[in-house]
Amino acid sequence: MRGAISSAILSLLAVGAGCGGASADTGLDSLMRASGAQYASGELMSDMTATGPAVAFVQTNSTVITAGLSRNIGGSATGTATAVQIGLSGDNAHWIVPTGTMDTDTPGNFTFQTVLSFSSTLPAGMRTIVFRAVDKDGQLGASHDLAVRVQSPIPQGTLVVSLDWDTESDLDLHVTVPNATDATNPVIVWAKSPLALPVADAMGNPIIHNSAQVAAAGALDYDSNAGCVIDGRRQENLIFPVGTPAVPATPPPSGTYEVRVDTTSLCGQGSARWHAIAVANGDTDNPLGEAIGQVSDLDAARPHVAASGVLAFTFSIP
C-alpha cells in the first residue's frame, strides 16, 4: 500500500550509523528533531548529482528559524520515493519521514509533512536544511537544499511578545497593553512610542526601569531595520522582565492584549513573511497566541500610527 514504508525501507532503517541509517538513539542532543520520523545518526550530506527519487519542492512559511521553537514543513517527492530524509547542516543526526498521500497538484508525486523542532542551543547564523528522497531499495536521490537563517531565541520574561520576519524590510511590532491604572485607556507599545523602553544598553548591560513604567507597557528591546538601515536582526520583542532579587518583576497587567504587525517599509523587497508569538514564563510549547502572515506594498502604503498594522492575534491574561 502506498504511503507505508516497505520492508526494504524498514531494512534500511535498521542499518547502523555507518550508512546513515536509523539507530536506537533518540536524538535528544540533536540540533533539530522531526515529528513522526525515524531517527538516523550522522549528518545528512548534500549531493546535487545523485540519481534516483527526487524531492520536487519544499513548502514552509518562512526561512527564518528561531532557536527553541518549531516549524511546520512539507513538500512533494516523485512517485518512487517511499520516504524523505531531512537533516540540518552540521547536526549529528537526521530524520526519515515517510511519504503520505498522493499529491493532487502533481499527479504521480506523493506528499510528506513533519514538524521540525530546533534546539534552544542552536547558534544564530545561516544553515542549510537538506532534503533527500529515498526509494524502497534504499537509493538516495539528489538533495534539495533549503537555506535558512537561525535567529536568537525568544528572550526570557514573565511575558514576551515576539515578531520576526524573513526579508530585509522594516516591520514594526505594535502591542496594545492593558493599562494597569486606567482600564479605559490601554497603552500601545511600538518603536516610536515613548514607552518603548529598551531593556539593555548598547553594551548589553541590563537597564532596570521604574515599576510604573514597566507595569504600564513592558519594554521593547529593539527597532530592527529602522528607516531601512539594515541591521540583519529582523526581530523585535516586547518584554516584561523576570526581575532580580533587588528589583522584583512586576506582573504584566491583566486584560486583553492585541498584537499587530506594521509594515513601515519593505525597503525595496517584494514582500515579507512574518511570525508573531506571545509566550509566558518561557513556555514556548504553549504560547498564549501565535500567527504567521505575509505583507506587501499595499501594507507599506497604509498609515503608520500607533494602532496601525495587520492584526496578528489577541490574547488575555486573567
PDB file of C-alpha atoms in Angstrom:
ATOM      1  CA  MET A   1       0.000   0.000   0.000  1.00  0.00           C
ATOM      2  CA  ARG A   2       1.312   3.433  -0.988  1.00  0.00           C
ATOM      3  CA  GLY A   3       2.367   5.713   1.900  1.00  0.00           C
ATOM      4  CA  ALA A   4       3.574   2.857   4.101  1.00  0.00           C
ATOM      5  CA  ILE A   5       7.272   2.142   4.357  1.00  0.00           C
ATOM      6  CA  SER A   6       8.050  -1.117   2.577  1.00  0.00           C
ATOM      7  CA  SER A   7      10.001  -3.980   4.073  1.00  0.00           C
ATOM      8  CA  ALA A   8      13.018  -2.827   2.091  1.00  0.00           C
ATOM      9  CA  ILE A   9      12.969   0.628   3.615  1.00  0.00           C
ATOM     10  CA  LEU A  10      12.449  -0.901   7.050  1.00  0.00           C
ATOM     11  CA  SER A  11      15.612  -2.860   6.462  1.00  0.00           C
ATOM     12  CA  LEU A  12      17.344   0.412   5.650  1.00  0.00           C
ATOM     13  CA  LEU A  13      16.148   1.868   8.941  1.00  0.00           C
ATOM     14  CA  ALA A  14      17.855  -0.973  10.771  1.00  0.00           C
ATOM     15  CA  VAL A  15      21.237  -0.188   9.236  1.00  0.00           C
ATOM     16  CA  GLY A  16      23.848   1.290  11.588  1.00  0.00           C
ATOM     17  CA  ALA A  17      25.261   4.765  11.643  1.00  0.00           C
ATOM     18  CA  GLY A  18      27.962   3.925   9.109  1.00  0.00           C
ATOM     19  CA  CYS A  19      25.395   4.052   6.310  1.00  0.00           C
ATOM     20  CA  GLY A  20      23.409   6.940   7.731  1.00  0.00           C
ATOM     21  CA  GLY A  21      20.582   4.624   8.731  1.00  0.00           C
ATOM     22  CA  ALA A  22      18.448   4.700  11.845  1.00  0.00           C
ATOM     23  CA  SER A  23      19.686   3.781  15.286  1.00  0.00           C
ATOM     24  CA  ALA A  24      18.208   3.217  18.711  1.00  0.00           C
ATOM     25  CA  ASP A  25      19.329   6.707  19.761  1.00  0.00           C
ATOM     26  CA  THR A  26      16.528   9.218  20.302  1.00  0.00           C
ATOM     27  CA  GLY A  27      18.320  12.295  19.006  1.00  0.00           C
ATOM     28  CA  LEU A  28      17.705  14.267  22.201  1.00  0.00           C
ATOM     29  CA  ASP A  29      21.050  16.021  21.787  1.00  0.00           C
ATOM     30  CA  SER A  30      20.456  16.888  18.121  1.00  0.00           C
ATOM     31  CA  LEU A  31      20.096  20.465  16.952  1.00  0.00           C
ATOM     32  CA  MET A  32      16.937  19.570  15.003  1.00  0.00           C
ATOM     33  CA  ARG A  33      14.261  16.924  15.519  1.00  0.00           C
ATOM     34  CA  ALA A  34      11.329  15.887  13.302  1.00  0.00           C
ATOM     35  CA  SER A  35       7.910  14.652  14.405  1.00  0.00           C
ATOM     36  CA  GLY A  36       6.548  11.342  13.088  1.00  0.00           C
ATOM     37  CA  ALA A  37      10.012  10.460  11.798  1.00  0.00           C
ATOM     38  CA  GLN A  38      12.669   7.800  12.314  1.00  0.00           C
ATOM     39  CA  TYR A  39      15.953   8.932  13.853  1.00  0.00           C
ATOM     40  CA  ALA A  40      19.159   8.301  11.877  1.00  0.00           C
ATOM     41  CA  SER A  41      22.614   9.087  13.202  1.00  0.00           C
ATOM     42  CA  GLY A  42      25.100  11.265  11.363  1.00  0.00           C
ATOM     43  CA  GLU A  43      24.832  14.418   9.304  1.00  0.00           C
ATOM     44  CA  LEU A  44      22.802  14.191   6.089  1.00  0.00           C
ATOM     45  CA  MET A  45      25.178  15.402   3.398  1.00  0.00           C
ATOM     46  CA  SER A  46      24.119  17.447   0.399  1.00  0.00           C
ATOM     47  CA  ASP A  47      24.605  15.822  -3.030  1.00  0.00           C
ATOM     48  CA  MET A  48      23.237  17.532  -6.121  1.00  0.00           C
ATOM     49  CA  THR A  49      24.460  14.850  -8.531  1.00  0.00           C
ATOM     50  CA  ALA A  50      22.831  11.684  -7.155  1.00  0.00           C
ATOM     51  CA  THR A  51      20.250   9.904  -9.301  1.00  0.00           C
ATOM     52  CA  GLY A  52      17.087   8.317  -8.015  1.00  0.00           C
ATOM     53  CA  PRO A  53      13.892   9.610  -6.412  1.00  0.00           C
ATOM     54  CA  ALA A  54      13.710  13.368  -6.044  1.00  0.00           C
ATOM     55  CA  VAL A  55      12.177  15.960  -3.746  1.00  0.00           C
ATOM     56  CA  ALA A  56      10.133  18.045  -6.162  1.00  0.00           C
ATOM     57  CA  PHE A  57       9.579  21.002  -3.833  1.00  0.00           C
ATOM     58  CA  VAL A  58       9.509  22.056  -0.175  1.00  0.00           C
ATOM     59  CA  GLN A  59       6.866  24.253   1.446  1.00  0.00           C
ATOM     60  CA  THR A  60       7.446  26.382   4.540  1.00  0.00           C
ATOM     61  CA  ASN A  61       6.035  29.665   5.812  1.00  0.00           C
ATOM     62  CA  SER A  62       9.405  31.267   6.460  1.00  0.00           C
ATOM     63  CA  THR A  63      13.106  30.633   6.034  1.00  0.00           C
ATOM     64  CA  VAL A  64      13.800  32.325   9.381  1.00  0.00           C
ATOM     65  CA  ILE A  65      14.231  29.812  12.209  1.00  0.00           C
ATOM     66  CA  THR A  66      14.019  30.739  15.883  1.00  0.00           C
ATOM     67  CA  ALA A  67      16.145  28.613  18.189  1.00  0.00           C
ATOM     68  CA  GLY A  68      13.966  26.745  20.675  1.00  0.00           C
ATOM     69  CA  LEU A  69      10.813  26.832  18.511  1.00  0.00           C
ATOM     70  CA  SER A  70       9.186  24.552  15.920  1.00  0.00           C
ATOM     71  CA  ARG A  71       8.282  24.952  12.256  1.00  0.00           C
ATOM     72  CA  ASN A  72       5.791  23.046  10.061  1.00  0.00           C
ATOM     73  CA  ILE A  73       7.374  21.908   6.826  1.00  0.00           C
ATOM     74  CA  GLY A  74       6.355  19.623   3.982  1.00  0.00           C
ATOM     75  CA  GLY A  75       6.562  19.070   0.284  1.00  0.00           C
ATOM     76  CA  SER A  76       6.295  16.616  -2.555  1.00  0.00           C
ATOM     77  CA  ALA A  77       8.519  13.773  -3.772  1.00  0.00           C
ATOM     78  CA  THR A  78       8.499  11.781  -7.015  1.00  0.00           C
ATOM     79  CA  GLY A  79       6.464   8.596  -7.196  1.00  0.00           C
ATOM     80  CA  THR A  80       9.223   6.082  -6.459  1.00  0.00           C
ATOM     81  CA  ALA A  81      10.081   7.748  -3.134  1.00  0.00           C
ATOM     82  CA  THR A  82       8.869   5.933  -0.025  1.00  0.00           C
ATOM     83  CA  ALA A  83      10.416   8.417   2.411  1.00  0.00           C
ATOM     84  CA  VAL A  84      12.307  11.693   2.614  1.00  0.00           C
ATOM     85  CA  GLN A  85      15.415  12.140   4.730  1.00  0.00           C
ATOM     86  CA  ILE A  86      15.742  15.565   6.367  1.00  0.00           C
ATOM     87  CA  GLY A  87      18.849  16.912   8.081  1.00  0.00           C
ATOM     88  CA  LEU A  88      20.316  20.174   9.316  1.00  0.00           C
ATOM     89  CA  SER A  89      23.835  21.061   8.219  1.00  0.00           C
ATOM     90  CA  GLY A  90      26.373  20.427  10.962  1.00  0.00           C
ATOM     91  CA  ASP A  91      23.997  18.290  13.026  1.00  0.00           C
ATOM     92  CA  ASN A  92      24.828  14.862  14.467  1.00  0.00           C
ATOM     93  CA  ALA A  93      21.632  13.229  13.170  1.00  0.00           C
ATOM     94  CA  HIS A  94      18.954  13.351  10.507  1.00  0.00           C
ATOM     95  CA  TRP A  95      15.366  12.114  10.195  1.00  0.00           C
ATOM     96  CA  ILE A  96      13.421   9.790   7.871  1.00  0.00           C
ATOM     97  CA  VAL A  97       9.877  10.958   7.139  1.00  0.00           C
ATOM     98  CA  PRO A  98       7.593   8.534   5.224  1.00  0.00           C
ATOM     99  CA  THR A  99       5.708   9.846   2.231  1.00  0.00           C
ATOM    100  CA  GLY A 100       1.957  10.059   2.592  1.00  0.00           C
ATOM    101  CA  THR A 101      -0.939  10.703   0.246  1.00  0.00           C
ATOM    102  CA  MET A 102      -0.860  11.376  -3.486  1.00  0.00           C
ATOM    103  CA  ASP A 103      -0.051  14.958  -4.391  1.00  0.00           C
ATOM    104  CA  THR A 104      -3.213  16.196  -6.097  1.00  0.00           C
ATOM    105  CA  ASP A 105      -1.347  19.146  -7.634  1.00  0.00           C
ATOM    106  CA  THR A 106       1.339  16.924  -9.191  1.00  0.00           C
ATOM    107  CA  PRO A 107      -0.062  13.541 -10.293  1.00  0.00           C
ATOM    108  CA  GLY A 108       2.384  10.718  -9.664  1.00  0.00           C
ATOM    109  CA  ASN A 109       4.067  12.503  -6.737  1.00  0.00           C
ATOM    110  CA  PHE A 110       3.442  11.919  -3.032  1.00  0.00           C
ATOM    111  CA  THR A 111       3.446  14.367  -0.162  1.00  0.00           C
ATOM    112  CA  PHE A 112       5.462  14.452   3.046  1.00  0.00           C
ATOM    113  CA  GLN A 113       4.854  16.510   6.182  1.00  0.00           C
ATOM    114  CA  THR A 114       6.535  16.974   9.556  1.00  0.00           C
ATOM    115  CA  VAL A 115       7.170  19.464  12.339  1.00  0.00           C
ATOM    116  CA  LEU A 116      10.817  20.416  12.787  1.00  0.00           C
ATOM    117  CA  SER A 117      11.839  21.392  16.330  1.00  0.00           C
ATOM    118  CA  PHE A 118      15.040  23.359  16.821  1.00  0.00           C
ATOM    119  CA  SER A 119      17.229  23.233  19.913  1.00  0.00           C
ATOM    120  CA  SER A 120      17.436  26.330  22.085  1.00  0.00           C
ATOM    121  CA  THR A 121      21.229  25.925  21.855  1.00  0.00           C
ATOM    122  CA  LEU A 122      21.249  26.247  18.047  1.00  0.00           C
ATOM    123  CA  PRO A 123      23.648  29.127  17.293  1.00  0.00           C
ATOM    124  CA  ALA A 124      22.402  32.094  15.286  1.00  0.00           C
ATOM    125  CA  GLY A 125      23.522  32.310  11.651  1.00  0.00           C
ATOM    126  CA  MET A 126      22.950  30.708   8.268  1.00  0.00           C
ATOM    127  CA  ARG A 127      22.238  26.972   7.992  1.00  0.00           C
ATOM    128  CA  THR A 128      21.024  24.540   5.342  1.00  0.00           C
ATOM    129  CA  ILE A 129      18.187  22.041   5.736  1.00  0.00           C
ATOM    130  CA  VAL A 130      18.895  19.118   3.391  1.00  0.00           C
ATOM    131  CA  PHE A 131      16.041  17.033   1.909  1.00  0.00           C
ATOM    132  CA  ARG A 132      16.757  13.764   0.070  1.00  0.00           C
ATOM    133  CA  ALA A 133      14.151  11.302  -1.179  1.00  0.00           C
ATOM    134  CA  VAL A 134      14.787   7.561  -0.773  1.00  0.00           C
ATOM    135  CA  ASP A 135      13.136   4.627  -2.583  1.00  0.00           C
ATOM    136  CA  LYS A 136      12.181   1.134  -1.389  1.00  0.00           C
ATOM    137  CA  ASP A 137      15.668  -0.155  -2.224  1.00  0.00           C
ATOM    138  CA  GLY A 138      17.361   2.497  -0.099  1.00  0.00           C
ATOM    139  CA  GLN A 139      18.632   4.581  -3.021  1.00  0.00           C
ATOM    140  CA  LEU A 140      19.013   8.256  -2.154  1.00  0.00           C
ATOM    141  CA  GLY A 141      18.257  10.896  -4.759  1.00  0.00           C
ATOM    142  CA  ALA A 142      19.782  14.324  -5.276  1.00  0.00           C
ATOM    143  CA  SER A 143      19.410  16.756  -2.412  1.00  0.00           C
ATOM    144  CA  HIS A 144      17.012  19.659  -2.278  1.00  0.00           C
ATOM    145  CA  ASP A 145      18.771  22.263  -0.114  1.00  0.00           C
ATOM    146  CA  LEU A 146      16.878  24.984   1.747  1.00  0.00           C
ATOM    147  CA  ALA A 147      18.930  27.885   3.119  1.00  0.00           C
ATOM    148  CA  VAL A 148      17.582  29.180   6.451  1.00  0.00           C
ATOM    149  CA  ARG A 149      18.649  31.874   8.885  1.00  0.00           C
ATOM    150  CA  VAL A 150      18.699  30.975  12.570  1.00  0.00           C
ATOM    151  CA  GLN A 151      17.914  33.881  14.860  1.00  0.00           C
ATOM    152  CA  SER A 152      18.400  34.175  18.581  1.00  0.00           C
ATOM    153  CA  PRO A 153      15.738  32.523  20.735  1.00  0.00           C
ATOM    154  CA  ILE A 154      12.931  34.455  22.335  1.00  0.00           C
ATOM    155  CA  PRO A 155      14.311  36.243  25.403  1.00  0.00           C
ATOM    156  CA  GLN A 156      13.228  35.347  28.914  1.00  0.00           C
ATOM    157  CA  GLY A 157      10.450  37.265  30.614  1.00  0.00           C
ATOM    158  CA  THR A 158       7.251  36.863  32.564  1.00  0.00           C
ATOM    159  CA  LEU A 159       5.629  37.800  29.245  1.00  0.00           C
ATOM    160  CA  VAL A 160       7.319  38.194  25.853  1.00  0.00           C
ATOM    161  CA  VAL A 161       5.611  39.158  22.586  1.00  0.00           C
ATOM    162  CA  SER A 162       7.984  38.489  19.682  1.00  0.00           C
ATOM    163  CA  LEU A 163       7.903  39.340  15.965  1.00  0.00           C
ATOM    164  CA  ASP A 164      10.338  38.069  13.333  1.00  0.00           C
ATOM    165  CA  TRP A 165      10.323  38.244   9.531  1.00  0.00           C
ATOM    166  CA  ASP A 166      12.249  36.869   6.549  1.00  0.00           C
ATOM    167  CA  THR A 167      13.364  39.762   4.312  1.00  0.00           C
ATOM    168  CA  GLU A 168      15.403  42.920   4.924  1.00  0.00           C
ATOM    169  CA  SER A 169      12.307  45.052   5.441  1.00  0.00           C
ATOM    170  CA  ASP A 170      11.319  47.460   8.200  1.00  0.00           C
ATOM    171  CA  LEU A 171       8.461  45.841  10.086  1.00  0.00           C
ATOM    172  CA  ASP A 172       7.301  47.065  13.489  1.00  0.00           C
ATOM    173  CA  LEU A 173       5.690  45.202  16.363  1.00  0.00           C
ATOM    174  CA  HIS A 174       2.669  47.024  17.822  1.00  0.00           C
ATOM    175  CA  VAL A 175       1.127  45.689  21.042  1.00  0.00           C
ATOM    176  CA  THR A 176      -1.914  47.121  22.772  1.00  0.00           C
ATOM    177  CA  VAL A 177      -1.299  46.526  26.501  1.00  0.00           C
ATOM    178  CA  PRO A 178      -3.963  46.878  29.204  1.00  0.00           C
ATOM    179  CA  ASN A 179      -3.289  49.918  31.361  1.00  0.00           C
ATOM    180  CA  ALA A 180      -2.563  48.836  34.932  1.00  0.00           C
ATOM    181  CA  THR A 181      -4.056  52.057  36.346  1.00  0.00           C
ATOM    182  CA  ASP A 182      -6.703  53.041  33.765  1.00  0.00           C
ATOM    183  CA  ALA A 183      -8.705  50.204  32.185  1.00  0.00           C
ATOM    184  CA  THR A 184     -10.370  52.564  29.697  1.00  0.00           C
ATOM    185  CA  ASN A 185      -7.080  53.827  28.287  1.00  0.00           C
ATOM    186  CA  PRO A 186      -4.834  50.959  27.076  1.00  0.00           C
ATOM    187  CA  VAL A 187      -1.212  51.600  26.171  1.00  0.00           C
ATOM    188  CA  ILE A 188       0.058  50.901  22.637  1.00  0.00           C
ATOM    189  CA  VAL A 189       3.720  49.963  22.594  1.00  0.00           C
ATOM    190  CA  TRP A 190       5.681  50.281  19.346  1.00  0.00           C
ATOM    191  CA  ALA A 191       9.069  51.518  18.207  1.00  0.00           C
ATOM    192  CA  LYS A 192       8.010  55.186  18.033  1.00  0.00           C
ATOM    193  CA  SER A 193       6.297  55.140  21.428  1.00  0.00           C
ATOM    194  CA  PRO A 194       7.960  56.973  24.323  1.00  0.00           C
ATOM    195  CA  LEU A 195       7.169  53.947  26.490  1.00  0.00           C
ATOM    196  CA  ALA A 196       9.073  51.565  24.207  1.00  0.00           C
ATOM    197  CA  LEU A 197      11.863  51.425  26.753  1.00  0.00           C
ATOM    198  CA  PRO A 198      14.976  49.356  25.973  1.00  0.00           C
ATOM    199  CA  VAL A 199      15.912  46.557  28.367  1.00  0.00           C
ATOM    200  CA  ALA A 200      19.658  46.789  27.639  1.00  0.00           C
ATOM    201  CA  ASP A 201      22.140  49.454  26.621  1.00  0.00           C
ATOM    202  CA  ALA A 202      24.472  49.353  23.599  1.00  0.00           C
ATOM    203  CA  MET A 203      26.945  47.206  25.548  1.00  0.00           C
ATOM    204  CA  GLY A 204      24.277  44.679  26.518  1.00  0.00           C
ATOM    205  CA  ASN A 205      24.073  45.813  30.149  1.00  0.00           C
ATOM    206  CA  PRO A 206      20.547  45.447  31.589  1.00  0.00           C
ATOM    207  CA  ILE A 207      18.527  48.586  32.221  1.00  0.00           C
ATOM    208  CA  ILE A 208      16.043  48.459  35.100  1.00  0.00           C
ATOM    209  CA  HIS A 209      13.191  50.954  34.710  1.00  0.00           C
ATOM    210  CA  ASN A 210      10.933  52.117  37.474  1.00  0.00           C
ATOM    211  CA  SER A 211       7.988  49.890  38.325  1.00  0.00           C
ATOM    212  CA  ALA A 212       5.378  52.282  36.937  1.00  0.00           C
ATOM    213  CA  GLN A 213       6.998  52.286  33.502  1.00  0.00           C
ATOM    214  CA  VAL A 214       7.325  48.508  33.380  1.00  0.00           C
ATOM    215  CA  ALA A 215       3.801  47.901  34.666  1.00  0.00           C
ATOM    216  CA  ALA A 216       2.394  50.293  32.075  1.00  0.00           C
ATOM    217  CA  ALA A 217       3.924  48.811  28.964  1.00  0.00           C
ATOM    218  CA  GLY A 218       6.844  46.425  29.359  1.00  0.00           C
ATOM    219  CA  ALA A 219       9.865  47.244  27.215  1.00  0.00           C
ATOM    220  CA  LEU A 220      10.620  46.908  23.505  1.00  0.00           C
ATOM    221  CA  ASP A 221      14.154  45.611  23.038  1.00  0.00           C
ATOM    222  CA  TYR A 222      14.937  46.845  19.516  1.00  0.00           C
ATOM    223  CA  ASP A 223      13.629  48.682  16.447  1.00  0.00           C
ATOM    224  CA  SER A 224      15.044  46.409  13.752  1.00  0.00           C
ATOM    225  CA  ASN A 225      15.882  47.771  10.279  1.00  0.00           C
ATOM    226  CA  ALA A 226      14.574  51.184  11.360  1.00  0.00           C
ATOM    227  CA  GLY A 227      14.442  53.611   8.431  1.00  0.00           C
ATOM    228  CA  CYS A 228      15.763  50.794   6.194  1.00  0.00           C
ATOM    229  CA  VAL A 229      19.143  50.920   7.936  1.00  0.00           C
ATOM    230  CA  ILE A 230      19.608  47.176   7.695  1.00  0.00           C
ATOM    231  CA  ASP A 231      20.902  45.506  10.855  1.00  0.00           C
ATOM    232  CA  GLY A 232      20.166  41.863   9.923  1.00  0.00           C
ATOM    233  CA  ARG A 233      18.276  41.247  13.163  1.00  0.00           C
ATOM    234  CA  ARG A 234      14.690  41.103  11.816  1.00  0.00           C
ATOM    235  CA  GLN A 235      13.257  40.515  15.275  1.00  0.00           C
ATOM    236  CA  GLU A 236      11.546  42.736  17.850  1.00  0.00           C
ATOM    237  CA  ASN A 237      10.430  41.705  21.334  1.00  0.00           C
ATOM    238  CA  LEU A 238       8.159  43.324  23.889  1.00  0.00           C
ATOM    239  CA  ILE A 239       9.463  42.071  27.241  1.00  0.00           C
ATOM    240  CA  PHE A 240       8.079  42.141  30.749  1.00  0.00           C
ATOM    241  CA  PRO A 241      11.297  41.338  32.626  1.00  0.00           C
ATOM    242  CA  VAL A 242      11.686  38.410  35.018  1.00  0.00           C
ATOM    243  CA  GLY A 243      13.180  40.741  37.606  1.00  0.00           C
ATOM    244  CA  THR A 244      16.034  40.405  40.064  1.00  0.00           C
ATOM    245  CA  PRO A 245      16.263  39.888  43.837  1.00  0.00           C
ATOM    246  CA  ALA A 246      16.820  43.626  44.190  1.00  0.00           C
ATOM    247  CA  VAL A 247      14.069  44.626  41.736  1.00  0.00           C
ATOM    248  CA  PRO A 248      11.271  42.009  41.696  1.00  0.00           C
ATOM    249  CA  ALA A 249       9.314  41.518  38.493  1.00  0.00           C
ATOM    250  CA  THR A 250       6.116  43.468  38.001  1.00  0.00           C
ATOM    251  CA  PRO A 251       3.437  41.117  36.619  1.00  0.00           C
ATOM    252  CA  PRO A 252       2.017  42.068  33.217  1.00  0.00           C
ATOM    253  CA  PRO A 253      -1.310  43.890  33.556  1.00  0.00           C
ATOM    254  CA  SER A 254      -4.453  41.758  33.413  1.00  0.00           C
ATOM    255  CA  GLY A 255      -6.729  42.121  30.414  1.00  0.00           C
ATOM    256  CA  THR A 256      -6.735  41.652  26.648  1.00  0.00           C
ATOM    257  CA  TYR A 257      -3.623  42.238  24.534  1.00  0.00           C
ATOM    258  CA  GLU A 258      -3.735  42.966  20.795  1.00  0.00           C
ATOM    259  CA  VAL A 259      -0.718  42.173  18.600  1.00  0.00           C
ATOM    260  CA  ARG A 260      -0.273  43.905  15.233  1.00  0.00           C
ATOM    261  CA  VAL A 261       2.387  43.893  12.507  1.00  0.00           C
ATOM    262  CA  ASP A 262       3.016  47.256  10.842  1.00  0.00           C
ATOM    263  CA  THR A 263       4.867  47.402   7.500  1.00  0.00           C
ATOM    264  CA  THR A 264       6.751  50.667   7.863  1.00  0.00           C
ATOM    265  CA  SER A 265       8.699  49.975   4.655  1.00  0.00           C
ATOM    266  CA  LEU A 266       9.618  46.950   2.552  1.00  0.00           C
ATOM    267  CA  CYS A 267      12.964  48.653   1.834  1.00  0.00           C
ATOM    268  CA  GLY A 268      12.888  47.550  -1.801  1.00  0.00           C
ATOM    269  CA  GLN A 269      11.830  43.974  -1.057  1.00  0.00           C
ATOM    270  CA  GLY A 270       8.813  42.487  -2.826  1.00  0.00           C
ATOM    271  CA  SER A 271       7.163  41.203   0.362  1.00  0.00           C
ATOM    272  CA  ALA A 272       7.910  39.920   3.845  1.00  0.00           C
ATOM    273  CA  ARG A 273       6.629  36.860   5.663  1.00  0.00           C
ATOM    274  CA  TRP A 274       6.292  37.302   9.405  1.00  0.00           C
ATOM    275  CA  HIS A 275       5.822  35.189  12.506  1.00  0.00           C
ATOM    276  CA  ALA A 276       4.456  36.529  15.804  1.00  0.00           C
ATOM    277  CA  ILE A 277       4.176  34.725  19.143  1.00  0.00           C
ATOM    278  CA  ALA A 278       3.344  35.545  22.770  1.00  0.00           C
ATOM    279  CA  VAL A 279       4.975  33.445  25.497  1.00  0.00           C
ATOM    280  CA  ALA A 280       4.520  33.475  29.267  1.00  0.00           C
ATOM    281  CA  ASN A 281       7.431  32.472  31.517  1.00  0.00           C
ATOM    282  CA  GLY A 282       9.402  30.931  28.652  1.00  0.00           C
ATOM    283  CA  ASP A 283       6.770  28.263  27.851  1.00  0.00           C
ATOM    284  CA  THR A 284       7.178  28.191  24.063  1.00  0.00           C
ATOM    285  CA  ASP A 285       5.340  24.848  23.861  1.00  0.00           C
ATOM    286  CA  ASN A 286       2.114  26.531  24.989  1.00  0.00           C
ATOM    287  CA  PRO A 287       2.077  30.049  23.532  1.00  0.00           C
ATOM    288  CA  LEU A 288      -0.635  32.492  24.539  1.00  0.00           C
ATOM    289  CA  GLY A 289      -1.020  33.299  20.845  1.00  0.00           C
ATOM    290  CA  GLU A 290       0.825  32.687  17.590  1.00  0.00           C
ATOM    291  CA  ALA A 291       0.298  33.643  13.946  1.00  0.00           C
ATOM    292  CA  ILE A 292       2.062  33.877  10.601  1.00  0.00           C
ATOM    293  CA  GLY A 293       1.355  36.132   7.649  1.00  0.00           C
ATOM    294  CA  GLN A 294       2.719  37.993   4.655  1.00  0.00           C
ATOM    295  CA  VAL A 295       2.751  41.716   3.865  1.00  0.00           C
ATOM    296  CA  SER A 296       3.161  43.562   0.572  1.00  0.00           C
ATOM    297  CA  ASP A 297       3.433  47.065  -0.884  1.00  0.00           C
ATOM    298  CA  LEU A 298      -0.251  47.628  -0.080  1.00  0.00           C
ATOM    299  CA  ASP A 299       0.509  47.246   3.620  1.00  0.00           C
ATOM    300  CA  ALA A 300       3.512  49.583   3.372  1.00  0.00           C
ATOM    301  CA  ALA A 301       1.340  52.269   1.730  1.00  0.00           C
ATOM    302  CA  ARG A 302      -1.065  52.458   4.687  1.00  0.00           C
ATOM    303  CA  PRO A 303      -0.685  54.989   7.531  1.00  0.00           C
ATOM    304  CA  HIS A 304       1.820  54.145  10.262  1.00  0.00           C
ATOM    305  CA  VAL A 305       0.438  55.219  13.606  1.00  0.00           C
ATOM    306  CA  ALA A 306       0.156  53.580  16.994  1.00  0.00           C
ATOM    307  CA  ALA A 307      -2.851  51.394  16.170  1.00  0.00           C
ATOM    308  CA  SER A 308      -1.843  50.564  12.574  1.00  0.00           C
ATOM    309  CA  GLY A 309      -0.774  47.255  11.070  1.00  0.00           C
ATOM    310  CA  VAL A 310      -2.430  43.928  10.351  1.00  0.00           C
ATOM    311  CA  LEU A 311      -3.920  42.114  13.325  1.00  0.00           C
ATOM    312  CA  ALA A 312      -1.879  39.022  14.187  1.00  0.00           C
ATOM    313  CA  PHE A 313      -3.826  37.788  17.231  1.00  0.00           C
ATOM    314  CA  THR A 314      -5.225  38.744  20.615  1.00  0.00           C
ATOM    315  CA  PHE A 315      -4.774  37.046  23.973  1.00  0.00           C
ATOM    316  CA  SER A 316      -5.833  37.629  27.550  1.00  0.00           C
ATOM    317  CA  ILE A 317      -4.125  37.475  30.922  1.00  0.00           C
ATOM    318  CA  PRO A 318      -6.517  36.932  33.841  1.00  0.00           C
TER     319      PRO A 318
END
